[in-house]
Amino acid sequence: PGHGGKDPGAIGYGNVKEKDIVLAVALKLGEIIQKRLPDVKVIYTRDRDVFPPLWKRTKIANENNGKLFVSLHCNSNNSSRAAGFETFFLSSEKDDKARDVVLMENESIRFESADDQKRYEGINFVLATLAQNAFLKYSQYFASLVQKSLKSKLGPLGMKDRGVSQGPFWVMVGATMPNILIEMGFISNKYEAKLLKQKATQNKIADAICTGIVKYKNDFENAL
């Protein structure tokens, strides 16, 4: 789950905080994974309201020999009409439509200590993402599976499919595994904020992400 603790993430309609919604979805997702894939170990970068620095999140994934890294977020926009869900994978390239999301999510480094912030100084993003190039096609495929699964659950609620995009997100730099970042809807949009606060919607999102993980795991293992 993105953000946490002193970093509330985006604050949306009705004062709903991104950090709270993504934590609820992450915990539910973990539960569903344990039921559907009992042999898979779930590692949380946070399981309560705390703020781990961005660099530490991929470090946790790497140290635990993670096979997939999933970063959960809610979107926000100055226009209350912006709507929909989308899935990103890490790339030094960025689509035009990914630009605002990248800027917003990378803002989280301002909540880190001065020493932690120095870690990002002078890092050439192209070099930092080279480690991901080996996983690029896997991340892209994983993102497409999750997006398709989200569409089947959120489409019937009237939420828009914004597709799969790529961009340079600090939270994913350093992960030595396929990784994706999910924006599960706009909390700046009145309708979506209300939906995202509901347990039923959170369960649908968690279930959809797990379905994408199961499909990816099966496809990956069958291809070996």
mmCIF file of C-alpha atoms in Angstrom:
data_model
loop_
_atom_site.group_PDB
_atom_site.id
_atom_site.type_symbol
_atom_site.label_atom_id
_atom_site.label_comp_id
_atom_site.label_asym_id
_atom_site.label_seq_id
_atom_site.Cartn_x
_atom_site.Cartn_y
_atom_site.Cartn_z
ATOM 1 C CA PRO A 1 0.000 0.000 0.000
ATOM 2 C CA GLY A 2 1.329 3.440 -0.988
ATOM 3 C CA HIS A 3 1.871 6.362 1.388
ATOM 4 C CA GLY A 4 0.998 5.903 5.095
ATOM 5 C CA GLY A 5 1.728 7.585 8.420
ATOM 6 C CA LYS A 6 2.774 11.212 7.936
ATOM 7 C CA ASP A 7 2.136 10.859 4.180
ATOM 8 C CA PRO A 8 -1.657 10.777 3.656
ATOM 9 C CA GLY A 9 -1.318 10.528 -0.123
ATOM 10 C CA ALA A 10 -4.091 12.292 -2.015
ATOM 11 C CA ILE A 11 -6.961 13.699 0.030
ATOM 12 C CA GLY A 12 -10.212 13.336 -1.815
ATOM 13 C CA TYR A 13 -13.889 14.098 -1.711
ATOM 14 C CA GLY A 14 -15.282 14.066 1.835
ATOM 15 C CA ASN A 15 -11.729 14.206 3.249
ATOM 16 C CA VAL A 16 -11.067 10.574 2.370
ATOM 17 C CA LYS A 17 -7.336 9.764 2.536
ATOM 18 C CA GLU A 18 -5.582 7.643 -0.077
ATOM 19 C CA LYS A 19 -3.398 5.972 2.578
ATOM 20 C CA ASP A 20 -6.459 4.512 4.345
ATOM 21 C CA ILE A 21 -8.142 3.087 1.251
ATOM 22 C CA VAL A 22 -4.992 1.468 -0.134
ATOM 23 C CA LEU A 23 -4.151 -0.127 3.225
ATOM 24 C CA ALA A 24 -7.642 -1.650 3.477
ATOM 25 C CA VAL A 25 -7.362 -3.041 -0.065
ATOM 26 C CA ALA A 26 -3.829 -4.384 0.576
ATOM 27 C CA LEU A 27 -4.878 -6.273 3.709
ATOM 28 C CA LYS A 28 -7.913 -7.720 1.920
ATOM 29 C CA LEU A 29 -5.739 -8.668 -1.070
ATOM 30 C CA GLY A 30 -3.327 -10.481 1.243
ATOM 31 C CA GLU A 31 -6.218 -12.451 2.757
ATOM 32 C CA ILE A 32 -7.558 -13.466 -0.654
ATOM 33 C CA ILE A 33 -4.097 -14.490 -1.912
ATOM 34 C CA GLN A 34 -3.603 -16.726 1.154
ATOM 35 C CA LYS A 35 -6.920 -18.433 0.413
ATOM 36 C CA ARG A 36 -6.479 -18.855 -3.342
ATOM 37 C CA LEU A 37 -2.705 -19.421 -3.384
ATOM 38 C CA PRO A 38 -1.853 -20.971 0.007
ATOM 39 C CA ASP A 39 1.711 -21.746 -1.121
ATOM 40 C CA VAL A 40 2.403 -18.057 -1.825
ATOM 41 C CA LYS A 41 3.889 -15.896 0.923
ATOM 42 C CA VAL A 42 2.524 -12.346 1.152
ATOM 43 C CA ILE A 43 4.951 -9.645 2.330
ATOM 44 C CA TYR A 44 3.522 -6.209 3.179
ATOM 45 C CA THR A 45 5.716 -3.122 2.942
ATOM 46 C CA ARG A 46 3.336 -1.816 5.609
ATOM 47 C CA ASP A 47 0.391 -3.464 7.348
ATOM 48 C CA ARG A 48 -0.594 -0.441 9.465
ATOM 49 C CA ASP A 49 -0.541 3.359 9.316
ATOM 50 C CA VAL A 50 3.216 3.981 9.082
ATOM 51 C CA PHE A 51 5.430 5.563 6.405
ATOM 52 C CA PRO A 52 8.284 3.416 5.038
ATOM 53 C CA PRO A 53 10.570 5.473 2.731
ATOM 54 C CA LEU A 54 10.070 4.627 -0.947
ATOM 55 C CA TRP A 55 13.541 3.063 -1.349
ATOM 56 C CA LYS A 56 12.884 0.746 1.591
ATOM 57 C CA ARG A 57 9.786 -0.754 -0.037
ATOM 58 C CA THR A 58 11.666 -2.385 -2.920
ATOM 59 C CA LYS A 59 14.457 -3.325 -0.479
ATOM 60 C CA ILE A 60 11.871 -5.280 1.553
ATOM 61 C CA ALA A 61 10.686 -6.998 -1.645
ATOM 62 C CA ASN A 62 14.235 -7.879 -2.728
ATOM 63 C CA GLU A 63 15.318 -9.147 0.708
ATOM 64 C CA ASN A 64 12.287 -11.441 0.791
ATOM 65 C CA ASN A 65 13.039 -12.780 -2.694
ATOM 66 C CA GLY A 66 9.747 -11.385 -3.977
ATOM 67 C CA LYS A 67 8.373 -12.704 -7.252
ATOM 68 C CA LEU A 68 5.985 -9.783 -7.910
ATOM 69 C CA PHE A 69 5.855 -6.237 -6.525
ATOM 70 C CA VAL A 70 2.434 -4.564 -6.413
ATOM 71 C CA SER A 71 2.088 -0.896 -5.382
ATOM 72 C CA LEU A 72 -1.459 0.228 -4.542
ATOM 73 C CA HIS A 73 -2.686 3.811 -4.992
ATOM 74 C CA CYS A 74 -5.717 6.041 -5.570
ATOM 75 C CA ASN A 75 -5.613 8.779 -8.177
ATOM 76 C CA SER A 76 -6.468 12.464 -7.782
ATOM 77 C CA ASN A 77 -6.902 15.397 -10.149
ATOM 78 C CA ASN A 78 -7.740 19.111 -9.972
ATOM 79 C CA SER A 79 -10.722 18.304 -12.162
ATOM 80 C CA SER A 80 -13.421 16.471 -10.218
ATOM 81 C CA ARG A 81 -14.547 14.960 -13.530
ATOM 82 C CA ALA A 82 -11.352 12.892 -13.970
ATOM 83 C CA ALA A 83 -12.296 9.259 -13.439
ATOM 84 C CA GLY A 84 -11.276 5.649 -13.905
ATOM 85 C CA PHE A 85 -8.701 3.041 -12.925
ATOM 86 C CA GLU A 86 -5.353 2.251 -14.552
ATOM 87 C CA THR A 87 -2.263 0.103 -14.119
ATOM 88 C CA PHE A 88 1.334 1.231 -14.656
ATOM 89 C CA PHE A 89 4.646 -0.537 -15.075
ATOM 90 C CA LEU A 90 8.079 0.974 -14.492
ATOM 91 C CA SER A 91 9.905 2.536 -17.405
ATOM 92 C CA SER A 92 12.210 5.497 -17.930
ATOM 93 C CA GLU A 93 9.804 6.404 -20.733
ATOM 94 C CA LYS A 94 6.480 7.897 -19.805
ATOM 95 C CA ASP A 95 3.228 8.277 -21.661
ATOM 96 C CA ASP A 96 1.825 11.814 -21.728
ATOM 97 C CA LYS A 97 -1.149 10.703 -19.674
ATOM 98 C CA ALA A 98 1.190 9.194 -17.061
ATOM 99 C CA ARG A 99 3.018 12.472 -16.417
ATOM 100 C CA ASP A 100 0.685 13.852 -13.723
ATOM 101 C CA VAL A 101 0.444 10.521 -11.924
ATOM 102 C CA VAL A 102 4.232 10.129 -11.865
ATOM 103 C CA LEU A 103 4.687 13.638 -10.449
ATOM 104 C CA MET A 104 2.045 13.065 -7.787
ATOM 105 C CA GLU A 105 3.296 9.665 -6.605
ATOM 106 C CA ASN A 106 6.974 10.722 -6.647
ATOM 107 C CA GLU A 107 6.036 13.639 -4.364
ATOM 108 C CA SER A 108 6.077 11.196 -1.440
ATOM 109 C CA ILE A 109 9.846 11.541 -1.103
ATOM 110 C CA ARG A 110 9.274 14.922 0.566
ATOM 111 C CA PHE A 111 8.034 13.038 3.649
ATOM 112 C CA GLU A 112 11.362 11.227 3.937
ATOM 113 C CA SER A 113 14.281 12.288 6.131
ATOM 114 C CA ALA A 114 16.986 14.525 4.658
ATOM 115 C CA ASP A 115 19.379 11.547 4.572
ATOM 116 C CA ASP A 116 16.848 9.387 2.764
ATOM 117 C CA GLN A 117 16.109 12.130 0.244
ATOM 118 C CA LYS A 118 19.814 12.254 -0.652
ATOM 119 C CA ARG A 119 19.475 8.729 -2.021
ATOM 120 C CA TYR A 120 17.584 10.139 -5.021
ATOM 121 C CA GLU A 121 20.042 12.934 -5.808
ATOM 122 C CA GLY A 122 21.981 12.477 -8.995
ATOM 123 C CA ILE A 123 20.480 9.086 -9.760
ATOM 124 C CA ASN A 124 20.102 8.827 -13.478
ATOM 125 C CA PHE A 125 16.615 7.414 -13.873
ATOM 126 C CA VAL A 126 17.538 5.649 -17.090
ATOM 127 C CA LEU A 127 20.318 3.769 -15.264
ATOM 128 C CA ALA A 128 18.082 3.146 -12.269
ATOM 129 C CA THR A 129 15.468 1.496 -14.471
ATOM 130 C CA LEU A 130 17.957 -0.615 -16.424
ATOM 131 C CA ALA A 131 17.667 -3.344 -13.794
ATOM 132 C CA GLN A 132 13.972 -3.469 -14.630
ATOM 133 C CA ASN A 133 14.535 -3.893 -18.361
ATOM 134 C CA ALA A 134 14.976 -7.634 -17.881
ATOM 135 C CA PHE A 135 11.455 -7.732 -16.442
ATOM 136 C CA LEU A 136 9.851 -5.137 -18.703
ATOM 137 C CA LYS A 137 7.800 -7.524 -20.838
ATOM 138 C CA TYR A 138 6.755 -9.495 -17.741
ATOM 139 C CA SER A 139 5.700 -6.312 -15.923
ATOM 140 C CA GLN A 140 3.791 -5.150 -18.992
ATOM 141 C CA TYR A 141 2.014 -8.510 -19.310
ATOM 142 C CA PHE A 142 1.235 -8.611 -15.566
ATOM 143 C CA ALA A 143 -0.150 -5.061 -15.771
ATOM 144 C CA SER A 144 -2.411 -6.024 -18.693
ATOM 145 C CA LEU A 145 -3.804 -9.049 -16.796
ATOM 146 C CA VAL A 146 -4.584 -6.992 -13.693
ATOM 147 C CA GLN A 147 -6.144 -4.170 -15.711
ATOM 148 C CA LYS A 148 -8.377 -6.616 -17.584
ATOM 149 C CA SER A 149 -9.444 -8.207 -14.303
ATOM 150 C CA LEU A 150 -10.163 -4.794 -12.719
ATOM 151 C CA LYS A 151 -12.279 -3.918 -15.746
ATOM 152 C CA SER A 152 -14.474 -6.992 -15.210
ATOM 153 C CA LYS A 153 -15.158 -5.945 -11.587
ATOM 154 C CA LEU A 154 -15.214 -2.133 -11.806
ATOM 155 C CA GLY A 155 -16.695 -1.699 -15.293
ATOM 156 C CA PRO A 156 -20.169 -2.785 -14.102
ATOM 157 C CA LEU A 157 -19.963 -0.051 -11.416
ATOM 158 C CA GLY A 158 -19.644 2.554 -14.171
ATOM 159 C CA MET A 159 -15.902 3.120 -13.686
ATOM 160 C CA LYS A 160 -13.797 3.906 -16.757
ATOM 161 C CA ASP A 161 -10.977 1.660 -17.990
ATOM 162 C CA ARG A 162 -7.986 3.989 -18.481
ATOM 163 C CA GLY A 163 -5.745 1.164 -19.684
ATOM 164 C CA VAL A 164 -2.092 0.327 -19.061
ATOM 165 C CA SER A 165 0.650 2.988 -19.058
ATOM 166 C CA GLN A 166 4.319 3.254 -18.201
ATOM 167 C CA GLY A 167 6.323 5.773 -16.225
ATOM 168 C CA PRO A 168 9.292 6.429 -13.921
ATOM 169 C CA PHE A 169 7.975 5.853 -10.382
ATOM 170 C CA TRP A 170 10.495 6.038 -7.541
ATOM 171 C CA VAL A 171 8.558 3.483 -5.492
ATOM 172 C CA MET A 172 9.312 0.791 -8.084
ATOM 173 C CA VAL A 173 12.992 1.600 -8.721
ATOM 174 C CA GLY A 174 15.315 -1.110 -7.468
ATOM 175 C CA ALA A 175 12.819 -3.976 -7.488
ATOM 176 C CA THR A 176 14.472 -7.058 -8.972
ATOM 177 C CA MET A 177 11.185 -8.582 -10.085
ATOM 178 C CA PRO A 178 8.222 -7.694 -12.340
ATOM 179 C CA ASN A 179 6.297 -4.844 -10.746
ATOM 180 C CA ILE A 180 3.183 -2.751 -11.265
ATOM 181 C CA LEU A 181 1.510 0.291 -9.741
ATOM 182 C CA ILE A 182 -2.300 0.358 -9.621
ATOM 183 C CA GLU A 183 -4.375 3.542 -9.472
ATOM 184 C CA MET A 184 -7.733 2.113 -8.411
ATOM 185 C CA GLY A 185 -9.846 5.200 -9.042
ATOM 186 C CA PHE A 186 -9.984 8.967 -8.431
ATOM 187 C CA ILE A 187 -10.754 10.020 -4.872
ATOM 188 C CA SER A 188 -11.110 13.564 -6.206
ATOM 189 C CA ASN A 189 -14.204 12.320 -8.053
ATOM 190 C CA LYS A 190 -17.320 12.321 -5.844
ATOM 191 C CA TYR A 191 -18.786 9.108 -7.262
ATOM 192 C CA GLU A 192 -15.522 7.155 -7.186
ATOM 193 C CA ALA A 193 -14.531 8.428 -3.724
ATOM 194 C CA LYS A 194 -17.822 7.109 -2.340
ATOM 195 C CA LEU A 195 -17.308 3.780 -4.113
ATOM 196 C CA LEU A 196 -13.700 3.403 -2.945
ATOM 197 C CA LYS A 197 -14.690 3.976 0.686
ATOM 198 C CA GLN A 198 -17.083 1.017 0.525
ATOM 199 C CA LYS A 199 -15.879 -2.373 1.753
ATOM 200 C CA ALA A 200 -17.737 -4.056 -1.128
ATOM 201 C CA THR A 201 -15.723 -2.081 -3.715
ATOM 202 C CA GLN A 202 -12.468 -2.652 -1.838
ATOM 203 C CA ASN A 203 -13.192 -6.395 -1.864
ATOM 204 C CA LYS A 204 -13.915 -6.306 -5.609
ATOM 205 C CA ILE A 205 -10.592 -4.541 -6.279
ATOM 206 C CA ALA A 206 -8.635 -6.967 -4.094
ATOM 207 C CA ASP A 207 -10.338 -9.933 -5.746
ATOM 208 C CA ALA A 208 -9.596 -8.556 -9.229
ATOM 209 C CA ILE A 209 -5.904 -8.000 -8.442
ATOM 210 C CA CYS A 210 -5.633 -11.525 -7.024
ATOM 211 C CA THR A 211 -7.228 -12.932 -10.189
ATOM 212 C CA GLY A 212 -4.532 -11.139 -12.221
ATOM 213 C CA ILE A 213 -1.825 -12.586 -9.953
ATOM 214 C CA VAL A 214 -3.231 -16.128 -10.256
ATOM 215 C CA LYS A 215 -3.398 -15.863 -14.065
ATOM 216 C CA TYR A 216 0.139 -14.464 -14.257
ATOM 217 C CA LYS A 217 1.490 -17.214 -11.983
ATOM 218 C CA ASN A 218 -0.215 -19.948 -14.018
ATOM 219 C CA ASP A 219 0.898 -18.500 -17.370
ATOM 220 C CA PHE A 220 4.457 -17.960 -16.158
ATOM 221 C CA GLU A 221 4.803 -21.451 -14.678
ATOM 222 C CA ASN A 222 3.173 -23.136 -17.692
ATOM 223 C CA ALA A 223 5.647 -21.380 -19.993
ATOM 224 C CA LEU A 224 8.672 -22.759 -18.124
#
